[in-house]
């Protein structure tokens, strides 16, 4: 009972992590301020935290991140890329290189093919860049740890 009323709510996810259980609710960002949603999430948080578990509310990523992910999704099919170019990119020192200069590291390869392969490596998390900013030629590439 909450405020003398029987309430029920089924969270979206129950995760078992190395640091303990995590209960997750997922709701579009524009719905979070609604009184019934904030009320429900507040008492759910209290119930979960009484068990000494973590509680999180997830929403869609910011629009820029979502647009970048949609763009990179076009490069998700690894079998479309030259294995030789991908291997050369794995050996290339791309850490700290702006996206516009990545293709220059493989001068004997067609620039569009190298650029597409770099986007595939971003999609597959073999490279990363700050996706909170619009993806542009000045974005700096980083090797994943």
mmCIF file with all atom_site columns, N, CA and C in Angstrom, residues 45-89:
data_model
loop_
_atom_site.group_PDB
_atom_site.id
_atom_site.type_symbol
_atom_site.label_atom_id
_atom_site.label_alt_id
_atom_site.label_comp_id
_atom_site.label_asym_id
_atom_site.label_entity_id
_atom_site.label_seq_id
_atom_site.pdbx_PDB_ins_code
_atom_site.Cartn_x
_atom_site.Cartn_y
_atom_site.Cartn_z
_atom_site.occupancy
_atom_site.B_iso_or_equiv
_atom_site.pdbx_formal_charge
_atom_site.auth_seq_id
_atom_site.auth_comp_id
_atom_site.auth_asym_id
_atom_site.auth_atom_id
_atom_site.pdbx_PDB_model_num
ATOM 1   N N  . UNK A 1 45 ? 11.336 3.477  -6.515  1.00 0.00 ? 45 UNK A N  1
ATOM 2   C CA . UNK A 1 45 ? 12.710 3.713  -6.058  1.00 0.00 ? 45 UNK A CA 1
ATOM 3   C C  . UNK A 1 45 ? 12.840 3.396  -4.569  1.00 0.00 ? 45 UNK A C  1
ATOM 4   N N  . UNK A 1 46 ? 11.887 3.881  -3.761  1.00 0.00 ? 46 UNK A N  1
ATOM 5   C CA . UNK A 1 46 ? 11.951 3.614  -2.313  1.00 0.00 ? 46 UNK A CA 1
ATOM 6   C C  . UNK A 1 46 ? 11.907 2.117  -2.032  1.00 0.00 ? 46 UNK A C  1
ATOM 7   N N  . UNK A 1 47 ? 11.009 1.406  -2.688  1.00 0.00 ? 47 UNK A N  1
ATOM 8   C CA . UNK A 1 47 ? 10.883 -0.037 -2.464  1.00 0.00 ? 47 UNK A CA 1
ATOM 9   C C  . UNK A 1 47 ? 12.157 -0.775 -2.873  1.00 0.00 ? 47 UNK A C  1
ATOM 10  N N  . UNK A 1 48 ? 12.732 -0.389 -3.990  1.00 0.00 ? 48 UNK A N  1
ATOM 11  C CA . UNK A 1 48 ? 13.943 -1.057 -4.479  1.00 0.00 ? 48 UNK A CA 1
ATOM 12  C C  . UNK A 1 48 ? 15.123 -0.750 -3.573  1.00 0.00 ? 48 UNK A C  1
ATOM 13  N N  . UNK A 1 49 ? 15.270 0.509  -3.196  1.00 0.00 ? 49 UNK A N  1
ATOM 14  C CA . UNK A 1 49 ? 16.416 0.899  -2.374  1.00 0.00 ? 49 UNK A CA 1
ATOM 15  C C  . UNK A 1 49 ? 16.319 0.361  -0.953  1.00 0.00 ? 49 UNK A C  1
ATOM 16  N N  . UNK A 1 50 ? 15.109 0.083  -0.463  1.00 0.00 ? 50 UNK A N  1
ATOM 17  C CA . UNK A 1 50 ? 14.967 -0.579 0.842   1.00 0.00 ? 50 UNK A CA 1
ATOM 18  C C  . UNK A 1 50 ? 15.613 -1.963 0.836   1.00 0.00 ? 50 UNK A C  1
ATOM 19  N N  . UNK A 1 51 ? 15.668 -2.582 -0.312  1.00 0.00 ? 51 UNK A N  1
ATOM 20  C CA . UNK A 1 51 ? 16.326 -3.887 -0.467  1.00 0.00 ? 51 UNK A CA 1
ATOM 21  C C  . UNK A 1 51 ? 17.833 -3.734 -0.691  1.00 0.00 ? 51 UNK A C  1
ATOM 22  N N  . UNK A 1 52 ? 18.293 -2.481 -0.720  1.00 0.00 ? 52 UNK A N  1
ATOM 23  C CA . UNK A 1 52 ? 19.686 -2.150 -0.987  1.00 0.00 ? 52 UNK A CA 1
ATOM 24  C C  . UNK A 1 52 ? 20.102 -2.540 -2.401  1.00 0.00 ? 52 UNK A C  1
ATOM 25  N N  . UNK A 1 53 ? 19.137 -2.434 -3.328  1.00 0.00 ? 53 UNK A N  1
ATOM 26  C CA . UNK A 1 53 ? 19.405 -2.612 -4.742  1.00 0.00 ? 53 UNK A CA 1
ATOM 27  C C  . UNK A 1 53 ? 19.474 -1.226 -5.367  1.00 0.00 ? 53 UNK A C  1
ATOM 28  N N  . UNK A 1 54 ? 19.934 -1.163 -6.600  1.00 0.00 ? 54 UNK A N  1
ATOM 29  C CA . UNK A 1 54 ? 19.955 0.106  -7.338  1.00 0.00 ? 54 UNK A CA 1
ATOM 30  C C  . UNK A 1 54 ? 18.703 0.220  -8.190  1.00 0.00 ? 54 UNK A C  1
ATOM 31  N N  . UNK A 1 55 ? 18.262 1.450  -8.387  1.00 0.00 ? 55 UNK A N  1
ATOM 32  C CA . UNK A 1 55 ? 17.108 1.735  -9.240  1.00 0.00 ? 55 UNK A CA 1
ATOM 33  C C  . UNK A 1 55 ? 17.523 2.789  -10.249 1.00 0.00 ? 55 UNK A C  1
ATOM 34  N N  . UNK A 1 56 ? 17.179 2.556  -11.524 1.00 0.00 ? 56 UNK A N  1
ATOM 35  C CA . UNK A 1 56 ? 17.504 3.510  -12.575 1.00 0.00 ? 56 UNK A CA 1
ATOM 36  C C  . UNK A 1 56 ? 16.303 3.700  -13.491 1.00 0.00 ? 56 UNK A C  1
ATOM 37  N N  . UNK A 1 57 ? 16.198 4.912  -14.039 1.00 0.00 ? 57 UNK A N  1
ATOM 38  C CA . UNK A 1 57 ? 15.186 5.209  -15.051 1.00 0.00 ? 57 UNK A CA 1
ATOM 39  C C  . UNK A 1 57 ? 15.957 5.546  -16.318 1.00 0.00 ? 57 UNK A C  1
ATOM 40  N N  . UNK A 1 58 ? 15.615 4.815  -17.378 1.00 0.00 ? 58 UNK A N  1
ATOM 41  C CA . UNK A 1 58 ? 16.278 5.032  -18.665 1.00 0.00 ? 58 UNK A CA 1
ATOM 42  C C  . UNK A 1 58 ? 15.296 5.659  -19.640 1.00 0.00 ? 58 UNK A C  1
ATOM 43  N N  . UNK A 1 59 ? 15.819 6.561  -20.467 1.00 0.00 ? 59 UNK A N  1
ATOM 44  C CA . UNK A 1 59 ? 15.049 7.179  -21.539 1.00 0.00 ? 59 UNK A CA 1
ATOM 45  C C  . UNK A 1 59 ? 15.879 7.109  -22.812 1.00 0.00 ? 59 UNK A C  1
ATOM 46  N N  . UNK A 1 60 ? 15.284 7.551  -23.896 1.00 0.00 ? 60 UNK A N  1
ATOM 47  C CA . UNK A 1 60 ? 16.007 7.553  -25.152 1.00 0.00 ? 60 UNK A CA 1
ATOM 48  C C  . UNK A 1 60 ? 17.211 8.491  -25.023 1.00 0.00 ? 60 UNK A C  1
ATOM 49  N N  . UNK A 1 61 ? 18.231 8.231  -25.832 1.00 0.00 ? 61 UNK A N  1
ATOM 50  C CA . UNK A 1 61 ? 19.396 9.114  -25.766 1.00 0.00 ? 61 UNK A CA 1
ATOM 51  C C  . UNK A 1 61 ? 19.050 10.487 -26.329 1.00 0.00 ? 61 UNK A C  1
ATOM 52  N N  . UNK A 1 62 ? 19.885 11.475 -26.067 1.00 0.00 ? 62 UNK A N  1
ATOM 53  C CA . UNK A 1 62 ? 19.672 12.795 -26.672 1.00 0.00 ? 62 UNK A CA 1
ATOM 54  C C  . UNK A 1 62 ? 19.597 12.680 -28.198 1.00 0.00 ? 62 UNK A C  1
ATOM 55  N N  . UNK A 1 63 ? 18.927 13.606 -28.838 1.00 0.00 ? 63 UNK A N  1
ATOM 56  C CA . UNK A 1 63 ? 18.686 13.550 -30.283 1.00 0.00 ? 63 UNK A CA 1
ATOM 57  C C  . UNK A 1 63 ? 19.977 13.440 -31.087 1.00 0.00 ? 63 UNK A C  1
ATOM 58  N N  . UNK A 1 64 ? 21.019 14.155 -30.704 1.00 0.00 ? 64 UNK A N  1
ATOM 59  C CA . UNK A 1 64 ? 22.278 14.096 -31.444 1.00 0.00 ? 64 UNK A CA 1
ATOM 60  C C  . UNK A 1 64 ? 22.868 12.687 -31.404 1.00 0.00 ? 64 UNK A C  1
ATOM 61  N N  . UNK A 1 65 ? 22.861 12.072 -30.235 1.00 0.00 ? 65 UNK A N  1
ATOM 62  C CA . UNK A 1 65 ? 23.380 10.706 -30.105 1.00 0.00 ? 65 UNK A CA 1
ATOM 63  C C  . UNK A 1 65 ? 22.559 9.761  -30.975 1.00 0.00 ? 65 UNK A C  1
ATOM 64  N N  . UNK A 1 66 ? 21.248 9.904  -30.907 1.00 0.00 ? 66 UNK A N  1
ATOM 65  C CA . UNK A 1 66 ? 20.366 9.044  -31.689 1.00 0.00 ? 66 UNK A CA 1
ATOM 66  C C  . UNK A 1 66 ? 20.614 9.206  -33.191 1.00 0.00 ? 66 UNK A C  1
ATOM 67  N N  . UNK A 1 67 ? 20.783 10.428 -33.656 1.00 0.00 ? 67 UNK A N  1
ATOM 68  C CA . UNK A 1 67 ? 21.077 10.668 -35.076 1.00 0.00 ? 67 UNK A CA 1
ATOM 69  C C  . UNK A 1 67 ? 22.411 10.052 -35.474 1.00 0.00 ? 67 UNK A C  1
ATOM 70  N N  . UNK A 1 68 ? 23.421 10.178 -34.616 1.00 0.00 ? 68 UNK A N  1
ATOM 71  C CA . UNK A 1 68 ? 24.723 9.574  -34.915 1.00 0.00 ? 68 UNK A CA 1
ATOM 72  C C  . UNK A 1 68 ? 24.617 8.056  -34.982 1.00 0.00 ? 68 UNK A C  1
ATOM 73  N N  . UNK A 1 69 ? 23.863 7.455  -34.077 1.00 0.00 ? 69 UNK A N  1
ATOM 74  C CA . UNK A 1 69 ? 23.688 6.002  -34.078 1.00 0.00 ? 69 UNK A CA 1
ATOM 75  C C  . UNK A 1 69 ? 22.954 5.563  -35.340 1.00 0.00 ? 69 UNK A C  1
ATOM 76  N N  . UNK A 1 70 ? 21.920 6.300  -35.706 1.00 0.00 ? 70 UNK A N  1
ATOM 77  C CA . UNK A 1 70 ? 21.195 5.967  -36.944 1.00 0.00 ? 70 UNK A CA 1
ATOM 78  C C  . UNK A 1 70 ? 22.117 6.040  -38.155 1.00 0.00 ? 70 UNK A C  1
ATOM 79  N N  . UNK A 1 71 ? 22.960 7.047  -38.201 1.00 0.00 ? 71 UNK A N  1
ATOM 80  C CA . UNK A 1 71 ? 23.901 7.185  -39.313 1.00 0.00 ? 71 UNK A CA 1
ATOM 81  C C  . UNK A 1 71 ? 24.876 6.003  -39.338 1.00 0.00 ? 71 UNK A C  1
ATOM 82  N N  . UNK A 1 72 ? 25.483 5.687  -38.193 1.00 0.00 ? 72 UNK A N  1
ATOM 83  C CA . UNK A 1 72 ? 26.476 4.611  -38.141 1.00 0.00 ? 72 UNK A CA 1
ATOM 84  C C  . UNK A 1 72 ? 25.851 3.237  -38.380 1.00 0.00 ? 72 UNK A C  1
ATOM 85  N N  . UNK A 1 73 ? 24.562 3.108  -38.118 1.00 0.00 ? 73 UNK A N  1
ATOM 86  C CA . UNK A 1 73 ? 23.899 1.813  -38.340 1.00 0.00 ? 73 UNK A CA 1
ATOM 87  C C  . UNK A 1 73 ? 23.996 1.377  -39.800 1.00 0.00 ? 73 UNK A C  1
ATOM 88  N N  . UNK A 1 74 ? 24.151 2.305  -40.708 1.00 0.00 ? 74 UNK A N  1
ATOM 89  C CA . UNK A 1 74 ? 24.300 1.958  -42.124 1.00 0.00 ? 74 UNK A CA 1
ATOM 90  C C  . UNK A 1 74 ? 25.588 1.167  -42.367 1.00 0.00 ? 74 UNK A C  1
ATOM 91  N N  . UNK A 1 75 ? 26.508 1.204  -41.415 1.00 0.00 ? 75 UNK A N  1
ATOM 92  C CA . UNK A 1 75 ? 27.814 0.552  -41.557 1.00 0.00 ? 75 UNK A CA 1
ATOM 93  C C  . UNK A 1 75 ? 27.942 -0.683 -40.659 1.00 0.00 ? 75 UNK A C  1
ATOM 94  N N  . UNK A 1 76 ? 26.829 -1.242 -40.235 1.00 0.00 ? 76 UNK A N  1
ATOM 95  C CA . UNK A 1 76 ? 26.848 -2.326 -39.253 1.00 0.00 ? 76 UNK A CA 1
ATOM 96  C C  . UNK A 1 76 ? 27.209 -3.688 -39.844 1.00 0.00 ? 76 UNK A C  1
ATOM 97  N N  . UNK A 1 77 ? 27.032 -3.899 -41.121 1.00 0.00 ? 77 UNK A N  1
ATOM 98  C CA . UNK A 1 77 ? 27.240 -5.220 -41.732 1.00 0.00 ? 77 UNK A CA 1
ATOM 99  C C  . UNK A 1 77 ? 28.702 -5.412 -42.112 1.00 0.00 ? 77 UNK A C  1
ATOM 100 N N  . UNK A 1 78 ? 29.444 -6.020 -41.216 1.00 0.00 ? 78 UNK A N  1
ATOM 101 C CA . UNK A 1 78 ? 30.880 -6.183 -41.398 1.00 0.00 ? 78 UNK A CA 1
ATOM 102 C C  . UNK A 1 78 ? 31.284 -6.924 -42.654 1.00 0.00 ? 78 UNK A C  1
ATOM 103 N N  . UNK A 1 79 ? 30.460 -7.835 -43.127 1.00 0.00 ? 79 UNK A N  1
ATOM 104 C CA . UNK A 1 79 ? 30.785 -8.619 -44.316 1.00 0.00 ? 79 UNK A CA 1
ATOM 105 C C  . UNK A 1 79 ? 30.815 -7.779 -45.590 1.00 0.00 ? 79 UNK A C  1
ATOM 106 N N  . UNK A 1 80 ? 30.324 -6.545 -45.525 1.00 0.00 ? 80 UNK A N  1
ATOM 107 C CA . UNK A 1 80 ? 30.349 -5.673 -46.696 1.00 0.00 ? 80 UNK A CA 1
ATOM 108 C C  . UNK A 1 80 ? 31.692 -4.956 -46.879 1.00 0.00 ? 80 UNK A C  1
ATOM 109 N N  . UNK A 1 81 ? 32.575 -5.072 -45.894 1.00 0.00 ? 81 UNK A N  1
ATOM 110 C CA . UNK A 1 81 ? 33.823 -4.318 -45.925 1.00 0.00 ? 81 UNK A CA 1
ATOM 111 C C  . UNK A 1 81 ? 34.993 -5.227 -46.245 1.00 0.00 ? 81 UNK A C  1
ATOM 112 N N  . UNK A 1 82 ? 35.936 -4.679 -46.938 1.00 0.00 ? 82 UNK A N  1
ATOM 113 C CA . UNK A 1 82 ? 37.133 -5.418 -47.318 1.00 0.00 ? 82 UNK A CA 1
ATOM 114 C C  . UNK A 1 82 ? 37.881 -5.873 -46.066 1.00 0.00 ? 82 UNK A C  1
ATOM 115 N N  . UNK A 1 83 ? 38.078 -7.187 -45.914 1.00 0.00 ? 83 UNK A N  1
ATOM 116 C CA . UNK A 1 83 ? 38.847 -7.669 -44.753 1.00 0.00 ? 83 UNK A CA 1
ATOM 117 C C  . UNK A 1 83 ? 40.261 -7.095 -44.736 1.00 0.00 ? 83 UNK A C  1
ATOM 118 N N  . UNK A 1 84 ? 40.838 -6.866 -45.910 1.00 0.00 ? 84 UNK A N  1
ATOM 119 C CA . UNK A 1 84 ? 42.192 -6.311 -45.979 1.00 0.00 ? 84 UNK A CA 1
ATOM 120 C C  . UNK A 1 84 ? 42.222 -4.877 -45.445 1.00 0.00 ? 84 UNK A C  1
ATOM 121 N N  . UNK A 1 85 ? 41.226 -4.081 -45.855 1.00 0.00 ? 85 UNK A N  1
ATOM 122 C CA . UNK A 1 85 ? 41.177 -2.695 -45.362 1.00 0.00 ? 85 UNK A CA 1
ATOM 123 C C  . UNK A 1 85 ? 40.932 -2.685 -43.861 1.00 0.00 ? 85 UNK A C  1
ATOM 124 N N  . UNK A 1 86 ? 40.026 -3.510 -43.374 1.00 0.00 ? 86 UNK A N  1
ATOM 125 C CA . UNK A 1 86 ? 39.777 -3.565 -41.925 1.00 0.00 ? 86 UNK A CA 1
ATOM 126 C C  . UNK A 1 86 ? 41.040 -3.966 -41.178 1.00 0.00 ? 86 UNK A C  1
ATOM 127 N N  . UNK A 1 87 ? 41.779 -4.945 -41.702 1.00 0.00 ? 87 UNK A N  1
ATOM 128 C CA . UNK A 1 87 ? 43.019 -5.381 -41.050 1.00 0.00 ? 87 UNK A CA 1
ATOM 129 C C  . UNK A 1 87 ? 44.049 -4.254 -41.040 1.00 0.00 ? 87 UNK A C  1
ATOM 130 N N  . UNK A 1 88 ? 44.176 -3.546 -42.155 1.00 0.00 ? 88 UNK A N  1
ATOM 131 C CA . UNK A 1 88 ? 45.104 -2.417 -42.196 1.00 0.00 ? 88 UNK A CA 1
ATOM 132 C C  . UNK A 1 88 ? 44.697 -1.327 -41.207 1.00 0.00 ? 88 UNK A C  1
ATOM 133 N N  . UNK A 1 89 ? 43.401 -1.079 -41.083 1.00 0.00 ? 89 UNK A N  1
ATOM 134 C CA . UNK A 1 89 ? 42.936 -0.078 -40.104 1.00 0.00 ? 89 UNK A CA 1
ATOM 135 C C  . UNK A 1 89 ? 43.193 -0.532 -38.682 1.00 0.00 ? 89 UNK A C  1
#
